[in-house]
């Protein structure tokens, strides 16, 4: 096992399940081949046969273990059954409680359960349910944000809560380089989960304009203007694009339903219209007014300067963190 490996993987580097389909088989396989934990994103509707195809396509690209992320706020029972039938290494869940009996089913199938939480109370419930690891998401994270606490305040509290249990704590939110990795380790984490950094890779399924904006822009906004009808009560962190700066306000009684159509896309083989303020991020199939669509990103986006292969992200994180610890910390103890 390599440096800081968790859950049987080489490294403590987790690629977040970028939705709705940005982390497809190519990205997940690239991360897995690099020694990290790659996570597919399950559809937000029941589609077990299609999900099996995704899993099998990923297996055709890597002989390494990987996982699937499921948002519990959406229909998921048949999808989870497919995941357990396929015996992937990891089932990652978020936005909801994962009952103990489902954890037991996963364990009976040989699948480890990783629960992403955004609060101390949610961490308590997940530990009680018997999960194998926790992803602790801070307010700095991109996309839909679970809680209101910053990572530096929340992470050590959850680490103390876990105590001596064999439950790795994985830090998420604003981390993009080795400095963030080492900081998370100093706070007690055993691994890190990155979304935005893996979004800005060659293998991610994000639209080229979206990727370019991740390099060009360095500020984010925390808002609830996108996707209110589809996913109420789920605020998000997005890039401060020209659209967001000019139109980043929507009266509380309004949502995307009555807004004009600004594009079309295919998500998990389903063709869909994209309305203004829909919150649908542009993938490579998306057409229309791309720059007026939601572009999720974490606060660390200003540190991302180039689009690189996903395996190189893993390599830089691991080697950079090793070197940083050796040069800045171990040297001082000699």
GROMACS .gro file of C-alpha atoms in nm:
model
  334
    1UNK     CA    1   0.000   0.000   0.000
    2UNK     CA    2   0.126   0.346  -0.087
    3UNK     CA    3   0.155   0.658   0.121
    4UNK     CA    4  -0.159   0.745   0.316
    5UNK     CA    5  -0.367   0.472   0.158
    6UNK     CA    6  -0.724   0.431   0.285
    7UNK     CA    7  -0.997   0.170   0.233
    8UNK     CA    8  -0.752  -0.061   0.059
    9UNK     CA    9  -0.655   0.190  -0.211
   10UNK     CA   10  -0.301   0.307  -0.280
   11UNK     CA   11  -0.354   0.671  -0.189
   12UNK     CA   12  -0.586   0.881   0.021
   13UNK     CA   13  -0.701   1.080  -0.281
   14UNK     CA   14  -1.073   1.067  -0.364
   15UNK     CA   15  -1.222   1.209  -0.683
   16UNK     CA   16  -1.567   1.338  -0.597
   17UNK     CA   17  -1.866   1.204  -0.794
   18UNK     CA   18  -1.910   1.507  -1.019
   19UNK     CA   19  -2.266   1.547  -1.130
   20UNK     CA   20  -2.473   1.490  -1.310
   21UNK     CA   21  -2.238   1.292  -1.537
   22UNK     CA   22  -1.907   1.483  -1.538
   23UNK     CA   23  -1.720   1.199  -1.368
   24UNK     CA   24  -1.777   0.932  -1.630
   25UNK     CA   25  -1.586   0.609  -1.692
   26UNK     CA   26  -1.286   0.781  -1.851
   27UNK     CA   27  -1.220   1.009  -1.554
   28UNK     CA   28  -1.291   0.743  -1.292
   29UNK     CA   29  -1.066   0.489  -1.464
   30UNK     CA   30  -0.786   0.745  -1.497
   31UNK     CA   31  -0.803   0.824  -1.125
   32UNK     CA   32  -0.816   0.454  -1.036
   33UNK     CA   33  -0.519   0.377  -1.259
   34UNK     CA   34  -0.331   0.655  -1.080
   35UNK     CA   35  -0.392   0.492  -0.742
   36UNK     CA   36  -0.674   0.716  -0.623
   37UNK     CA   37  -1.040   0.646  -0.549
   38UNK     CA   38  -1.246   0.731  -0.856
   39UNK     CA   39  -1.622   0.770  -0.819
   40UNK     CA   40  -1.885   0.752  -1.093
   41UNK     CA   41  -2.202   0.953  -1.042
   42UNK     CA   42  -2.524   0.754  -1.056
   43UNK     CA   43  -2.819   0.908  -1.245
   44UNK     CA   44  -3.060   1.112  -1.034
   45UNK     CA   45  -3.341   0.880  -1.140
   46UNK     CA   46  -3.381   0.503  -1.129
   47UNK     CA   47  -3.179   0.358  -1.417
   48UNK     CA   48  -3.016   0.038  -1.293
   49UNK     CA   49  -2.947  -0.116  -1.634
   50UNK     CA   50  -2.776   0.197  -1.760
   51UNK     CA   51  -2.578   0.222  -1.436
   52UNK     CA   52  -2.457  -0.135  -1.482
   53UNK     CA   53  -2.335  -0.035  -1.830
   54UNK     CA   54  -2.142   0.258  -1.679
   55UNK     CA   55  -1.979   0.032  -1.423
   56UNK     CA   56  -1.886  -0.228  -1.684
   57UNK     CA   57  -1.746   0.034  -1.920
   58UNK     CA   58  -1.529   0.164  -1.638
   59UNK     CA   59  -1.407  -0.189  -1.571
   60UNK     CA   60  -1.307  -0.216  -1.936
   61UNK     CA   61  -1.073   0.082  -1.881
   62UNK     CA   62  -0.915  -0.022  -1.550
   63UNK     CA   63  -0.845  -0.332  -1.346
   64UNK     CA   64  -0.832  -0.119  -1.030
   65UNK     CA   65  -1.120  -0.081  -0.781
   66UNK     CA   66  -1.350   0.223  -0.797
   67UNK     CA   67  -1.686   0.339  -0.665
   68UNK     CA   68  -2.018   0.505  -0.741
   69UNK     CA   69  -2.174   0.812  -0.580
   70UNK     CA   70  -2.549   0.831  -0.511
   71UNK     CA   71  -2.751   1.137  -0.408
   72UNK     CA   72  -3.007   1.010  -0.158
   73UNK     CA   73  -3.238   1.308  -0.222
   74UNK     CA   74  -3.336   1.146  -0.553
   75UNK     CA   75  -3.483   0.801  -0.634
   76UNK     CA   76  -3.205   0.552  -0.570
   77UNK     CA   77  -3.317   0.211  -0.441
   78UNK     CA   78  -3.285   0.023  -0.772
   79UNK     CA   79  -2.961   0.204  -0.854
   80UNK     CA   80  -2.808   0.100  -0.521
   81UNK     CA   81  -2.920  -0.258  -0.580
   82UNK     CA   82  -2.736  -0.252  -0.914
   83UNK     CA   83  -2.425  -0.111  -0.747
   84UNK     CA   84  -2.426  -0.387  -0.486
   85UNK     CA   85  -2.494  -0.654  -0.749
   86UNK     CA   86  -2.193  -0.531  -0.946
   87UNK     CA   87  -1.983  -0.535  -0.627
   88UNK     CA   88  -1.797  -0.212  -0.686
   89UNK     CA   89  -1.544  -0.127  -0.417
   90UNK     CA   90  -1.717   0.180  -0.274
   91UNK     CA   91  -2.069   0.319  -0.247
   92UNK     CA   92  -2.053   0.690  -0.172
   93UNK     CA   93  -2.373   0.859  -0.052
   94UNK     CA   94  -2.473   1.214   0.034
   95UNK     CA   95  -2.772   1.442   0.094
   96UNK     CA   96  -2.965   1.212   0.321
   97UNK     CA   97  -2.936   0.954   0.594
   98UNK     CA   98  -2.815   0.608   0.505
   99UNK     CA   99  -2.992   0.357   0.733
  100UNK     CA  100  -2.796   0.091   0.913
  101UNK     CA  101  -2.979  -0.192   0.735
  102UNK     CA  102  -2.858  -0.064   0.397
  103UNK     CA  103  -2.502  -0.043   0.528
  104UNK     CA  104  -2.540  -0.406   0.633
  105UNK     CA  105  -2.659  -0.502   0.282
  106UNK     CA  106  -2.362  -0.325   0.130
  107UNK     CA  107  -2.123  -0.502   0.363
  108UNK     CA  108  -2.283  -0.837   0.281
  109UNK     CA  109  -2.210  -0.762  -0.086
  110UNK     CA  110  -1.850  -0.672  -0.002
  111UNK     CA  111  -1.905  -0.302  -0.074
  112UNK     CA  112  -1.770  -0.030   0.155
  113UNK     CA  113  -1.993   0.271   0.235
  114UNK     CA  114  -1.856   0.624   0.242
  115UNK     CA  115  -2.096   0.894   0.362
  116UNK     CA  116  -2.040   1.260   0.278
  117UNK     CA  117  -2.158   1.491   0.557
  118UNK     CA  118  -2.162   1.864   0.614
  119UNK     CA  119  -2.232   1.887   0.985
  120UNK     CA  120  -2.132   1.738   1.318
  121UNK     CA  121  -2.481   1.593   1.373
  122UNK     CA  122  -2.483   1.424   1.033
  123UNK     CA  123  -2.146   1.270   1.112
  124UNK     CA  124  -2.290   1.125   1.436
  125UNK     CA  125  -2.575   0.959   1.245
  126UNK     CA  126  -2.344   0.818   0.980
  127UNK     CA  127  -2.111   0.669   1.239
  128UNK     CA  128  -2.410   0.514   1.417
  129UNK     CA  129  -2.522   0.360   1.086
  130UNK     CA  130  -2.187   0.182   1.060
  131UNK     CA  131  -2.032   0.351   0.757
  132UNK     CA  132  -1.674   0.266   0.660
  133UNK     CA  133  -1.552   0.623   0.606
  134UNK     CA  134  -1.670   0.983   0.623
  135UNK     CA  135  -1.617   1.264   0.376
  136UNK     CA  136  -1.640   1.590   0.569
  137UNK     CA  137  -1.747   1.870   0.335
  138UNK     CA  138  -1.676   2.231   0.428
  139UNK     CA  139  -1.859   2.539   0.307
  140UNK     CA  140  -1.565   2.607   0.072
  141UNK     CA  141  -1.671   2.319  -0.155
  142UNK     CA  142  -1.808   2.365  -0.504
  143UNK     CA  143  -2.142   2.240  -0.628
  144UNK     CA  144  -2.422   2.166  -0.383
  145UNK     CA  145  -2.301   2.235  -0.032
  146UNK     CA  146  -2.428   2.029   0.259
  147UNK     CA  147  -2.363   2.251   0.561
  148UNK     CA  148  -2.268   2.592   0.691
  149UNK     CA  149  -1.935   2.522   0.862
  150UNK     CA  150  -1.592   2.586   0.717
  151UNK     CA  151  -1.366   2.285   0.682
  152UNK     CA  152  -1.106   2.405   0.933
  153UNK     CA  153  -1.369   2.426   1.208
  154UNK     CA  154  -1.572   2.115   1.122
  155UNK     CA  155  -1.301   1.865   1.030
  156UNK     CA  156  -1.118   1.837   1.366
  157UNK     CA  157  -1.450   1.807   1.551
  158UNK     CA  158  -1.547   1.508   1.338
  159UNK     CA  159  -1.199   1.359   1.376
  160UNK     CA  160  -1.241   1.381   1.755
  161UNK     CA  161  -1.590   1.232   1.728
  162UNK     CA  162  -1.457   0.932   1.534
  163UNK     CA  163  -1.188   0.884   1.797
  164UNK     CA  164  -1.030   0.540   1.790
  165UNK     CA  165  -1.282   0.385   1.551
  166UNK     CA  166  -1.148   0.247   1.225
  167UNK     CA  167  -1.336   0.506   1.017
  168UNK     CA  168  -1.112   0.718   0.793
  169UNK     CA  169  -1.209   1.085   0.783
  170UNK     CA  170  -1.168   1.244   0.439
  171UNK     CA  171  -1.152   1.623   0.401
  172UNK     CA  172  -1.339   1.804   0.123
  173UNK     CA  173  -1.383   2.169   0.033
  174UNK     CA  174  -1.142   2.408  -0.137
  175UNK     CA  175  -0.853   2.160  -0.156
  176UNK     CA  176  -0.669   2.155  -0.490
  177UNK     CA  177  -0.299   2.107  -0.419
  178UNK     CA  178  -0.044   1.951  -0.183
  179UNK     CA  179  -0.069   2.240   0.063
  180UNK     CA  180  -0.437   2.172   0.115
  181UNK     CA  181  -0.362   1.802   0.147
  182UNK     CA  182  -0.102   1.857   0.420
  183UNK     CA  183  -0.331   2.104   0.600
  184UNK     CA  184  -0.609   1.843   0.603
  185UNK     CA  185  -0.370   1.582   0.740
  186UNK     CA  186  -0.265   1.826   1.013
  187UNK     CA  187  -0.631   1.861   1.112
  188UNK     CA  188  -0.660   1.484   1.149
  189UNK     CA  189  -0.790   1.372   0.811
  190UNK     CA  190  -0.659   1.053   0.653
  191UNK     CA  191  -0.744   1.153   0.299
  192UNK     CA  192  -0.887   1.427   0.080
  193UNK     CA  193  -1.175   1.445  -0.167
  194UNK     CA  194  -1.141   1.683  -0.462
  195UNK     CA  195  -1.410   1.792  -0.705
  196UNK     CA  196  -1.302   2.109  -0.884
  197UNK     CA  197  -0.943   1.993  -0.938
  198UNK     CA  198  -1.066   1.675  -1.110
  199UNK     CA  199  -1.327   1.873  -1.301
  200UNK     CA  200  -1.036   2.059  -1.460
  201UNK     CA  201  -0.876   1.748  -1.612
  202UNK     CA  202  -0.846   1.611  -1.962
  203UNK     CA  203  -1.075   1.316  -1.886
  204UNK     CA  204  -1.363   1.500  -1.720
  205UNK     CA  205  -1.686   1.520  -1.919
  206UNK     CA  206  -1.724   1.895  -1.864
  207UNK     CA  207  -1.778   2.124  -2.162
  208UNK     CA  208  -1.456   2.290  -2.290
  209UNK     CA  209  -1.597   2.636  -2.210
  210UNK     CA  210  -1.660   2.525  -1.851
  211UNK     CA  211  -1.304   2.396  -1.821
  212UNK     CA  212  -1.167   2.719  -1.965
  213UNK     CA  213  -1.361   2.925  -1.713
  214UNK     CA  214  -1.206   2.723  -1.430
  215UNK     CA  215  -0.867   2.848  -1.547
  216UNK     CA  216  -0.970   3.206  -1.627
  217UNK     CA  217  -1.179   3.286  -1.318
  218UNK     CA  218  -1.073   3.278  -0.954
  219UNK     CA  219  -1.378   3.379  -0.751
  220UNK     CA  220  -1.687   3.186  -0.647
  221UNK     CA  221  -2.025   3.275  -0.505
  222UNK     CA  222  -2.245   3.090  -0.258
  223UNK     CA  223  -2.604   3.107  -0.381
  224UNK     CA  224  -2.938   2.931  -0.412
  225UNK     CA  225  -3.055   3.069  -0.747
  226UNK     CA  226  -2.995   2.753  -0.949
  227UNK     CA  227  -3.226   2.451  -0.964
  228UNK     CA  228  -3.471   2.554  -0.694
  229UNK     CA  229  -3.762   2.355  -0.837
  230UNK     CA  230  -3.565   2.037  -0.897
  231UNK     CA  231  -3.360   2.040  -0.579
  232UNK     CA  232  -3.508   2.278  -0.317
  233UNK     CA  233  -3.303   2.363  -0.012
  234UNK     CA  234  -2.973   2.276  -0.182
  235UNK     CA  235  -2.755   2.589  -0.208
  236UNK     CA  236  -2.454   2.578  -0.432
  237UNK     CA  237  -2.111   2.735  -0.487
  238UNK     CA  238  -2.050   2.852  -0.844
  239UNK     CA  239  -1.797   3.043  -1.048
  240UNK     CA  240  -1.854   3.417  -1.063
  241UNK     CA  241  -1.903   3.426  -1.438
  242UNK     CA  242  -2.022   3.735  -1.624
  243UNK     CA  243  -2.373   3.589  -1.610
  244UNK     CA  244  -2.356   3.537  -1.235
  245UNK     CA  245  -2.221   3.886  -1.173
  246UNK     CA  246  -2.489   4.045  -1.393
  247UNK     CA  247  -2.786   3.818  -1.319
  248UNK     CA  248  -2.694   3.647  -0.993
  249UNK     CA  249  -3.020   3.730  -0.818
  250UNK     CA  250  -3.357   3.560  -0.842
  251UNK     CA  251  -3.655   3.654  -0.622
  252UNK     CA  252  -3.728   3.383  -0.367
  253UNK     CA  253  -4.069   3.305  -0.517
  254UNK     CA  254  -3.921   3.230  -0.862
  255UNK     CA  255  -3.741   2.927  -1.000
  256UNK     CA  256  -3.625   2.777  -1.329
  257UNK     CA  257  -3.962   2.634  -1.435
  258UNK     CA  258  -4.092   2.950  -1.605
  259UNK     CA  259  -3.756   3.062  -1.741
  260UNK     CA  260  -3.665   3.050  -2.112
  261UNK     CA  261  -3.485   2.754  -2.265
  262UNK     CA  262  -3.119   2.842  -2.327
  263UNK     CA  263  -2.980   2.510  -2.445
  264UNK     CA  264  -3.001   2.135  -2.478
  265UNK     CA  265  -2.793   1.850  -2.343
  266UNK     CA  266  -2.774   1.473  -2.311
  267UNK     CA  267  -2.724   1.346  -1.954
  268UNK     CA  268  -2.682   0.975  -1.895
  269UNK     CA  269  -2.831   0.912  -2.243
  270UNK     CA  270  -3.137   1.129  -2.168
  271UNK     CA  271  -3.195   1.436  -2.387
  272UNK     CA  272  -3.302   1.741  -2.190
  273UNK     CA  273  -3.375   2.111  -2.230
  274UNK     CA  274  -3.179   2.351  -2.014
  275UNK     CA  275  -3.369   2.649  -1.881
  276UNK     CA  276  -3.214   2.963  -1.740
  277UNK     CA  277  -3.128   2.909  -1.370
  278UNK     CA  278  -3.178   2.532  -1.410
  279UNK     CA  279  -2.848   2.449  -1.241
  280UNK     CA  280  -2.754   2.195  -1.508
  281UNK     CA  281  -2.380   2.220  -1.564
  282UNK     CA  282  -2.267   2.198  -1.928
  283UNK     CA  283  -2.114   1.867  -2.036
  284UNK     CA  284  -1.950   1.798  -2.372
  285UNK     CA  285  -2.287   1.739  -2.542
  286UNK     CA  286  -2.437   2.070  -2.432
  287UNK     CA  287  -2.535   2.331  -2.690
  288UNK     CA  288  -2.678   2.679  -2.656
  289UNK     CA  289  -2.586   2.970  -2.429
  290UNK     CA  290  -2.312   2.788  -2.238
  291UNK     CA  291  -2.185   3.094  -2.054
  292UNK     CA  292  -2.527   3.155  -1.894
  293UNK     CA  293  -2.536   2.810  -1.737
  294UNK     CA  294  -2.433   2.716  -1.384
  295UNK     CA  295  -2.064   2.639  -1.341
  296UNK     CA  296  -1.994   2.485  -1.001
  297UNK     CA  297  -1.653   2.535  -0.843
  298UNK     CA  298  -1.494   2.540  -0.500
  299UNK     CA  299  -1.307   2.829  -0.340
  300UNK     CA  300  -0.971   2.678  -0.433
  301UNK     CA  301  -1.037   2.732  -0.804
  302UNK     CA  302  -0.796   3.028  -0.817
  303UNK     CA  303  -0.508   2.785  -0.761
  304UNK     CA  304  -0.588   2.584  -1.074
  305UNK     CA  305  -0.379   2.705  -1.367
  306UNK     CA  306  -0.398   2.426  -1.624
  307UNK     CA  307  -0.598   2.131  -1.750
  308UNK     CA  308  -0.395   1.814  -1.691
  309UNK     CA  309  -0.451   1.436  -1.693
  310UNK     CA  310  -0.628   1.304  -1.384
  311UNK     CA  311  -0.349   1.060  -1.298
  312UNK     CA  312  -0.110   1.354  -1.294
  313UNK     CA  313  -0.332   1.527  -1.038
  314UNK     CA  314  -0.299   1.225  -0.809
  315UNK     CA  315   0.077   1.203  -0.864
  316UNK     CA  316   0.133   1.574  -0.794
  317UNK     CA  317  -0.075   1.562  -0.478
  318UNK     CA  318   0.102   1.263  -0.332
  319UNK     CA  319   0.457   1.357  -0.428
  320UNK     CA  320   0.400   1.723  -0.346
  321UNK     CA  321   0.264   1.645  -0.001
  322UNK     CA  322   0.549   1.407   0.074
  323UNK     CA  323   0.804   1.670  -0.026
  324UNK     CA  324   0.629   1.947   0.164
  325UNK     CA  325   0.620   1.745   0.485
  326UNK     CA  326   0.984   1.651   0.444
  327UNK     CA  327   1.104   2.004   0.368
  328UNK     CA  328   0.882   2.214   0.593
  329UNK     CA  329   0.810   1.992   0.888
  330UNK     CA  330   1.044   1.698   0.926
  331UNK     CA  331   1.349   1.915   0.858
  332UNK     CA  332   1.258   2.136   1.155
  333UNK     CA  333   1.266   1.838   1.392
  334UNK     CA  334   1.620   1.730   1.299
   0.00000   0.00000   0.00000
